[in-house]
Coordinates of N, CA and C in Angstrom, one line a residue:
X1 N 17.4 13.1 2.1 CA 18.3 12.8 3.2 C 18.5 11.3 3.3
X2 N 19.5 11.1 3.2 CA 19.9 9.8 3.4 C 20.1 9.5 5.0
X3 N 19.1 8.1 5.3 CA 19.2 7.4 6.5 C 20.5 7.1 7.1
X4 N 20.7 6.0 8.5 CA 21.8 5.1 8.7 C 22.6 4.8 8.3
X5 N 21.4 3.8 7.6 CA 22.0 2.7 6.7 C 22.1 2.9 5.6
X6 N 21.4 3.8 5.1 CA 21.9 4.4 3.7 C 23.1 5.3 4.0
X7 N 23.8 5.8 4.8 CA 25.0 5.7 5.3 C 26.1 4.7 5.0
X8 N 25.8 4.2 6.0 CA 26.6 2.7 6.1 C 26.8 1.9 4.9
X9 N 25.8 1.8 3.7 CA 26.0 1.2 2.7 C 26.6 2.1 1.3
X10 N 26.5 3.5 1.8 CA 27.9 4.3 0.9 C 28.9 4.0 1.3
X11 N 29.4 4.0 2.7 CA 30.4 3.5 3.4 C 31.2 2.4 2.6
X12 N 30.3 1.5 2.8 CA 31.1 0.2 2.3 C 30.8 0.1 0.7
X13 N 30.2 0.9 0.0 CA 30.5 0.8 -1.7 C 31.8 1.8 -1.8
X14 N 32.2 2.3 -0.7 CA 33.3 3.3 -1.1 C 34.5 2.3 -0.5
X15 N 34.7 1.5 0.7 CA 35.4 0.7 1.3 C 35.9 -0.5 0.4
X16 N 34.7 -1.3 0.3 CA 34.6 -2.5 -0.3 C 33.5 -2.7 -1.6
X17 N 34.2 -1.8 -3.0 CA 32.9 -2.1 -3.6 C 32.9 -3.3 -4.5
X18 N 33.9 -4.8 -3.8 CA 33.7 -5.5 -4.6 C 32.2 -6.1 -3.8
X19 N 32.4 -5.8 -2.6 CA 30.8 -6.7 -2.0 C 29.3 -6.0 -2.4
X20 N 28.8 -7.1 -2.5 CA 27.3 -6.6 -2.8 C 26.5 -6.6 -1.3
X21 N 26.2 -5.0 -0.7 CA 26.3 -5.2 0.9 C 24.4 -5.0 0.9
X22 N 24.3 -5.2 -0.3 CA 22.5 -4.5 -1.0 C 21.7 -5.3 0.8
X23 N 22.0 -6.7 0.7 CA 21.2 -7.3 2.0 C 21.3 -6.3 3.6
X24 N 22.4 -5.8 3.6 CA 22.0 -4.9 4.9 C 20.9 -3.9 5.1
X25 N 20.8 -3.6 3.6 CA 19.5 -2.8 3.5 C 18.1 -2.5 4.0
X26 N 18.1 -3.7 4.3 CA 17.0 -5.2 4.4 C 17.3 -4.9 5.7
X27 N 18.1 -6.0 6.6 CA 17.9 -6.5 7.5 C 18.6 -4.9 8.6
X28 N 19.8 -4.2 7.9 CA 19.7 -3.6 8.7 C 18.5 -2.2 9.3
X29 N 17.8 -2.2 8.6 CA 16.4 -1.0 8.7 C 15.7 -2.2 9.6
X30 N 15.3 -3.8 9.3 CA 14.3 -4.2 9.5 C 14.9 -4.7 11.4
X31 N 16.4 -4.6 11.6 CA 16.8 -4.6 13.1 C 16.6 -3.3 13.5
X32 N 16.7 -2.2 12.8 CA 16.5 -0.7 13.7 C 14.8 -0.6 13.5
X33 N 14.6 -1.1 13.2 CA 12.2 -0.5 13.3 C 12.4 -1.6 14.1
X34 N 13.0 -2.9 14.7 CA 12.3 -3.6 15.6 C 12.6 -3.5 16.7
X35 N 13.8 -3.1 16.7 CA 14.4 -2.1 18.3 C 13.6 -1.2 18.5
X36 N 13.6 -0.2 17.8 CA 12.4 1.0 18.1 C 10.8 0.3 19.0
X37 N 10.6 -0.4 17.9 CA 9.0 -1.0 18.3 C 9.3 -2.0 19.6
X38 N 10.1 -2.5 19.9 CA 10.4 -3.5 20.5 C 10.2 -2.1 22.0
X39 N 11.0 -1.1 22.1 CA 10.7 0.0 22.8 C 9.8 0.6 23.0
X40 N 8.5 0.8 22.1 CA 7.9 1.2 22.1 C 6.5 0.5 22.9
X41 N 6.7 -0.8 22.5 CA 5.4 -1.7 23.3 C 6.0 -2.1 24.9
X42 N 7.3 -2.0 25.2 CA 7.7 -2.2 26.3 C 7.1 -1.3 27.4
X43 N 7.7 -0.1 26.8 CA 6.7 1.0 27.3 C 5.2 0.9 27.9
X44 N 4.5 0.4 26.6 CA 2.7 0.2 26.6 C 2.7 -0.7 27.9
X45 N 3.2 -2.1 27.7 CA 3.7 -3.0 28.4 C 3.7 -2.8 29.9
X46 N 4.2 -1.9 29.3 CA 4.9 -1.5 31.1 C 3.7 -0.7 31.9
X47 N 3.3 0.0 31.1 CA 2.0 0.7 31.7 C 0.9 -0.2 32.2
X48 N 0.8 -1.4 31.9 CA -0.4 -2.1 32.7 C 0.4 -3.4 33.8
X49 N 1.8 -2.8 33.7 CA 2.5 -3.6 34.7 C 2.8 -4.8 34.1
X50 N 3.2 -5.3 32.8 CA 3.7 -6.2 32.4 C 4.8 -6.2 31.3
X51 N 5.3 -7.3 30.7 CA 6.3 -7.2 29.7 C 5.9 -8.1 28.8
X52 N 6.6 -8.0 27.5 CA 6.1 -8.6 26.5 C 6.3 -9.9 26.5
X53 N 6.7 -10.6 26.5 CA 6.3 -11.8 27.2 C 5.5 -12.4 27.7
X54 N 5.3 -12.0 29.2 CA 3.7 -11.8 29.9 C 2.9 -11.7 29.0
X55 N 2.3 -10.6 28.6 CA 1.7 -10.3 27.9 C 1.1 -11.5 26.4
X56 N 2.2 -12.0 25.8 CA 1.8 -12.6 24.7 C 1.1 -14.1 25.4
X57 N 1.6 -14.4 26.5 CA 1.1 -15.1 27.3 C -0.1 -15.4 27.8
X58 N -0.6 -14.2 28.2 CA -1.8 -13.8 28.6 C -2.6 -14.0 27.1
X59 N -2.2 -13.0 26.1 CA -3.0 -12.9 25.0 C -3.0 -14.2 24.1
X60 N -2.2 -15.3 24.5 CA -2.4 -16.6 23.8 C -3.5 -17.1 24.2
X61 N -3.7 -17.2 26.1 CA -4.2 -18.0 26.4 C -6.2 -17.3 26.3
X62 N -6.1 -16.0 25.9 CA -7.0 -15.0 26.1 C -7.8 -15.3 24.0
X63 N -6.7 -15.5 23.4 CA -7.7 -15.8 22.1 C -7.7 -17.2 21.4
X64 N -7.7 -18.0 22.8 CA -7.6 -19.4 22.6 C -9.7 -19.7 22.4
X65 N -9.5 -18.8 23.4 CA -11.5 -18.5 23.4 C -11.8 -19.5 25.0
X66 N -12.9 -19.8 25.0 CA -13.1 -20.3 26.2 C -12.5 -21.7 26.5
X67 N -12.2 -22.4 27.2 CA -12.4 -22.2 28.7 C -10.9 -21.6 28.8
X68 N -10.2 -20.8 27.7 CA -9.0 -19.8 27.8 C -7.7 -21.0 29.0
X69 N -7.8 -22.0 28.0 CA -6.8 -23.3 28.9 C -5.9 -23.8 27.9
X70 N -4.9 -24.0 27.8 CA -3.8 -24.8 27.2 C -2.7 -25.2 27.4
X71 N -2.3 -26.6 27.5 CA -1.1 -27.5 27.9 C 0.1 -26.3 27.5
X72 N 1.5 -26.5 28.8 CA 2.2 -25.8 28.4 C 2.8 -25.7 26.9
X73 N 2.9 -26.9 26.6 CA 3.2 -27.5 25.3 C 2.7 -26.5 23.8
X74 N 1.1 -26.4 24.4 CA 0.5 -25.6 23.0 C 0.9 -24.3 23.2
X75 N 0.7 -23.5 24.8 CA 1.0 -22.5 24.5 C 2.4 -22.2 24.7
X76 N 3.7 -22.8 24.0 CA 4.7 -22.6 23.9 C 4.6 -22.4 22.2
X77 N 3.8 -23.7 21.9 CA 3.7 -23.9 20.2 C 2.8 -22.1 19.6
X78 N 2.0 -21.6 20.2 CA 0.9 -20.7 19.9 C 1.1 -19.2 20.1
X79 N 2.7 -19.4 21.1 CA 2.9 -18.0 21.2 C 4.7 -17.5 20.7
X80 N 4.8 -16.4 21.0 CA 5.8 -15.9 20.6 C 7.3 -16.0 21.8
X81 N 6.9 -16.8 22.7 CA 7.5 -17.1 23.2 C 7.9 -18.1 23.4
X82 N 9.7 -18.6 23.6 CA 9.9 -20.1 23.4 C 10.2 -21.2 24.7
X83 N 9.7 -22.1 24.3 CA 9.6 -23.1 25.2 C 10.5 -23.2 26.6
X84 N 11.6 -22.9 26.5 CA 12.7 -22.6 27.8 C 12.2 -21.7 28.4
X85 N 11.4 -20.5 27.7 CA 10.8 -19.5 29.1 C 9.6 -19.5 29.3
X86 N 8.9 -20.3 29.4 CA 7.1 -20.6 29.1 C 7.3 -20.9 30.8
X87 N 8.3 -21.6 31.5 CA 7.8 -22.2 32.5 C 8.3 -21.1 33.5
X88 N 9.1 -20.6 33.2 CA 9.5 -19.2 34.3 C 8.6 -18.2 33.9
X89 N 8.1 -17.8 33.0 CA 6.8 -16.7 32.7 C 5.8 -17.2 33.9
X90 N 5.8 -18.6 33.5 CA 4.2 -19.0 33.9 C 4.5 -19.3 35.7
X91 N 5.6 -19.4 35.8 CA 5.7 -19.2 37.8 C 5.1 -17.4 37.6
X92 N 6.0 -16.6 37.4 CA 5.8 -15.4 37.6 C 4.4 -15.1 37.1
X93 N 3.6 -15.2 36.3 CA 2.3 -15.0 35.7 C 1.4 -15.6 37.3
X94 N 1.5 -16.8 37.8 CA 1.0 -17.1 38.4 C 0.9 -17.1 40.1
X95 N 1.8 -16.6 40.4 CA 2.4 -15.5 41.3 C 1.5 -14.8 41.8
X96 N 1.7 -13.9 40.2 CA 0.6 -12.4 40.0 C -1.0 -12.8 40.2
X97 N -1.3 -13.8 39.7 CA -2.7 -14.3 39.8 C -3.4 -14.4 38.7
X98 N -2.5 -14.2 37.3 CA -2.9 -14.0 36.2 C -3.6 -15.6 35.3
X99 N -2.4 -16.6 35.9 CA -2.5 -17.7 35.5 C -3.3 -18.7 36.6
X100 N -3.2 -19.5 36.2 CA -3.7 -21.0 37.6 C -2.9 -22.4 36.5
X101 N -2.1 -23.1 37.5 CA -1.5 -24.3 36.4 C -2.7 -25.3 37.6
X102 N -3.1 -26.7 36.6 CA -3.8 -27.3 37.4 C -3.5 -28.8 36.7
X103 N -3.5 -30.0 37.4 CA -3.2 -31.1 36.4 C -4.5 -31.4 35.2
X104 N -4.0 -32.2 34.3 CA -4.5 -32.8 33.3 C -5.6 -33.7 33.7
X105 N -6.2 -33.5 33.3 CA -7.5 -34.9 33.0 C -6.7 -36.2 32.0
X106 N -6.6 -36.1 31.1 CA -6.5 -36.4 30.1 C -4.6 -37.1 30.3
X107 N -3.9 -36.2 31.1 CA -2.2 -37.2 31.2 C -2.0 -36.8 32.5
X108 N -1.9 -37.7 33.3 CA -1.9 -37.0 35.0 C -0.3 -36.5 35.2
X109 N 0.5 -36.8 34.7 CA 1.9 -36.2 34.3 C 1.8 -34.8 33.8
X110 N 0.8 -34.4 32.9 CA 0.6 -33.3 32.2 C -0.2 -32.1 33.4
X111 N 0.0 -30.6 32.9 CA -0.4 -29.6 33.6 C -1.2 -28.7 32.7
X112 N -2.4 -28.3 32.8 CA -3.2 -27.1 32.3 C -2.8 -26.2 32.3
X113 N -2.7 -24.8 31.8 CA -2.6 -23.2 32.0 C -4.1 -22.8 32.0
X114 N -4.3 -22.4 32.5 CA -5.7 -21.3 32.8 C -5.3 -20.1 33.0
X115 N -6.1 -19.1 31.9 CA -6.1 -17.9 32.3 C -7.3 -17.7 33.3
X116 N -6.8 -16.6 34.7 CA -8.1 -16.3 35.6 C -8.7 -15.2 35.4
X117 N -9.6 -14.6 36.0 CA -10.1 -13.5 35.7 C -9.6 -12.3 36.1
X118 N -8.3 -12.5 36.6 CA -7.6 -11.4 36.9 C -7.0 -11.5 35.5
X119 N -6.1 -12.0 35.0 CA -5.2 -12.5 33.9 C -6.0 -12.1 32.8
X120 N -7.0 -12.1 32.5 CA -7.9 -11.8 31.3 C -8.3 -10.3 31.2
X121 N -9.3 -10.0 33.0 CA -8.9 -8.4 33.1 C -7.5 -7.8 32.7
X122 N -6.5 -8.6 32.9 CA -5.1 -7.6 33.0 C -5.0 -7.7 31.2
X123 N -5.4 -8.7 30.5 CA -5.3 -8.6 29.3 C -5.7 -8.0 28.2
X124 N -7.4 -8.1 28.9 CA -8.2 -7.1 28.3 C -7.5 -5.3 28.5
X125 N -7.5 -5.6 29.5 CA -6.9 -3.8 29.4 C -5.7 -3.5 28.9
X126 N -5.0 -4.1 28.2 CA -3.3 -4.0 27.8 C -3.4 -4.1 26.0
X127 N -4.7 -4.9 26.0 CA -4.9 -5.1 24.3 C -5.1 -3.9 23.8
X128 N -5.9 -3.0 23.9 CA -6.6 -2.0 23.2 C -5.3 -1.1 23.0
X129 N -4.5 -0.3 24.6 CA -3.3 0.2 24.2 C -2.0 -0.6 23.3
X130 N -1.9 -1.9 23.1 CA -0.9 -2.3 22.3 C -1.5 -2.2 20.8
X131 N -2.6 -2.5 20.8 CA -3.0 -2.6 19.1 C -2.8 -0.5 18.7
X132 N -3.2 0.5 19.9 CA -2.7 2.0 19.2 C -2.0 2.1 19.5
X133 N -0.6 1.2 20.4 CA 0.9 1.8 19.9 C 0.9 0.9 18.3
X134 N 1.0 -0.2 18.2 CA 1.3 -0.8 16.8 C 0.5 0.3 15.3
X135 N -0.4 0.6 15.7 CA -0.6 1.7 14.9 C -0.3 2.8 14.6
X136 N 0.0 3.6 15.8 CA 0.5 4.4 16.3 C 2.3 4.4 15.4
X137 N 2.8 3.2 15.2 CA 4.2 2.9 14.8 C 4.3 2.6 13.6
X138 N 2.9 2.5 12.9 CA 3.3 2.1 11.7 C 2.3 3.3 10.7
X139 N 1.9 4.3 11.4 CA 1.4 5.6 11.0 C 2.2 6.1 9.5
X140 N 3.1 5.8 9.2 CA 3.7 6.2 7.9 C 3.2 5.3 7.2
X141 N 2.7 4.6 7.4 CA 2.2 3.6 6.0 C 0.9 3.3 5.6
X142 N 0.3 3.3 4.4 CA -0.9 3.7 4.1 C -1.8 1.7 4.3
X143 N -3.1 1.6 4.1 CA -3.7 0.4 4.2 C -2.7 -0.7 3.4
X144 N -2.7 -0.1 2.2 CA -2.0 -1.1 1.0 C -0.8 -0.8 1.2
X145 N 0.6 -0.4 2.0 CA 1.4 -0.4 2.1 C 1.9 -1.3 3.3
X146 N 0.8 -1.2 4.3 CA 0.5 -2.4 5.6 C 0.7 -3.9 4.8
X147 N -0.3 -3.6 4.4 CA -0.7 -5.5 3.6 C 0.6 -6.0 2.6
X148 N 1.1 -4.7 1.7 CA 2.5 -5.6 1.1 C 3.8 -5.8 2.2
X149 N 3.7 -5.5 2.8 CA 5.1 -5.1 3.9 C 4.7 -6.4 4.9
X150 N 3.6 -6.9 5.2 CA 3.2 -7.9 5.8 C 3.2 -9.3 4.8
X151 N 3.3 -9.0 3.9 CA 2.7 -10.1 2.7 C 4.6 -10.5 2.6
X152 N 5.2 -9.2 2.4 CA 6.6 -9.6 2.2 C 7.3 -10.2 3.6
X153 N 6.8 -9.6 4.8 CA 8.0 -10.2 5.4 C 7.2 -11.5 5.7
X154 N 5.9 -11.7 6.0 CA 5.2 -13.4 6.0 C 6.5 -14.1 5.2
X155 N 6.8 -13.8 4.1 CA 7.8 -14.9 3.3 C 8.8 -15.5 3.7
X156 N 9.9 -14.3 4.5 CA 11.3 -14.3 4.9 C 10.6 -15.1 6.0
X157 N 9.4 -15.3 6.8 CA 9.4 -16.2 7.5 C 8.7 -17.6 7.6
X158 N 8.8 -18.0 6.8 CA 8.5 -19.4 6.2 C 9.1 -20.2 6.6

């Protein structure tokens, strides 16, 4: 049984078969499994009352190790989140009680992130369900199928 996009790419060898459409192959399977998964941890996410964002937030500042502190700066650089939304997360993060911003020692212009111990409780309990949905999602694939499919897309992101 042919997929979507194995679909879509008869389509267009039957349309246009001077193009070589081989690359949607790729990118379009690897845009449908990240929408899926993207759904799927939202979900997880959602269940301990946060979003992914939050969350990576928390978990930056949570495997930084102790004293679980870093300039907005690094954890913009450290997480999967980019710099334009680090500072509206971290209102809302700290709102919640998750975070504490506190000035610098070191640049009195500059501001700390601290995770609190609520922020760490909320992260501790949201880790264990994200790591069995991510497994949970990648259940079709054997150990050594994990490690080449990670080894390959590590590349495209270079």
């Amino acid at each position: 049984m042919t997929d979507h996009v194995g679909r879509v790419l008869e389509q267009w060898a039957a349309e246009r078969p001077d193009l070589d459409v081989s690359p949607m192959a790729v990118v379009g399977r690897l845009s449908r499994v990240a929408r899926r998964f993207d759904e799927q941890l939202a979900e997880t996410f959602a269940n301990h009352g946060l979003d992914a964002a939050s969350f990576d937030v928390l978990a930056t500042l949570r495997r930084s190790g102790p004293p679980y502190t870093l300039t907005p700066k690094d954890l913009s650089a450290s997480s999967m989140v980019t710099s334009a939304a680090i500072a509206q997360r971290l209102n809302r993060l700290e709102a919640q009680g998750y975070v504490r911003r506190s000035p610098s020692s070191a640049d009195r212009r500059g501001k700390l992130v601290s995770l609190t111990d609520a922020g760490r409780s909320a992260v501790d309990a949201a880790l264990p369900d994200h790591v069995a949905t991510e497994q949970r999602l990648l259940a079709a694939l054997d150990k050594d199928e994990r490690a080449a499919l990670a080894a390959l897309l590590a590349k495209l992101d270079e």
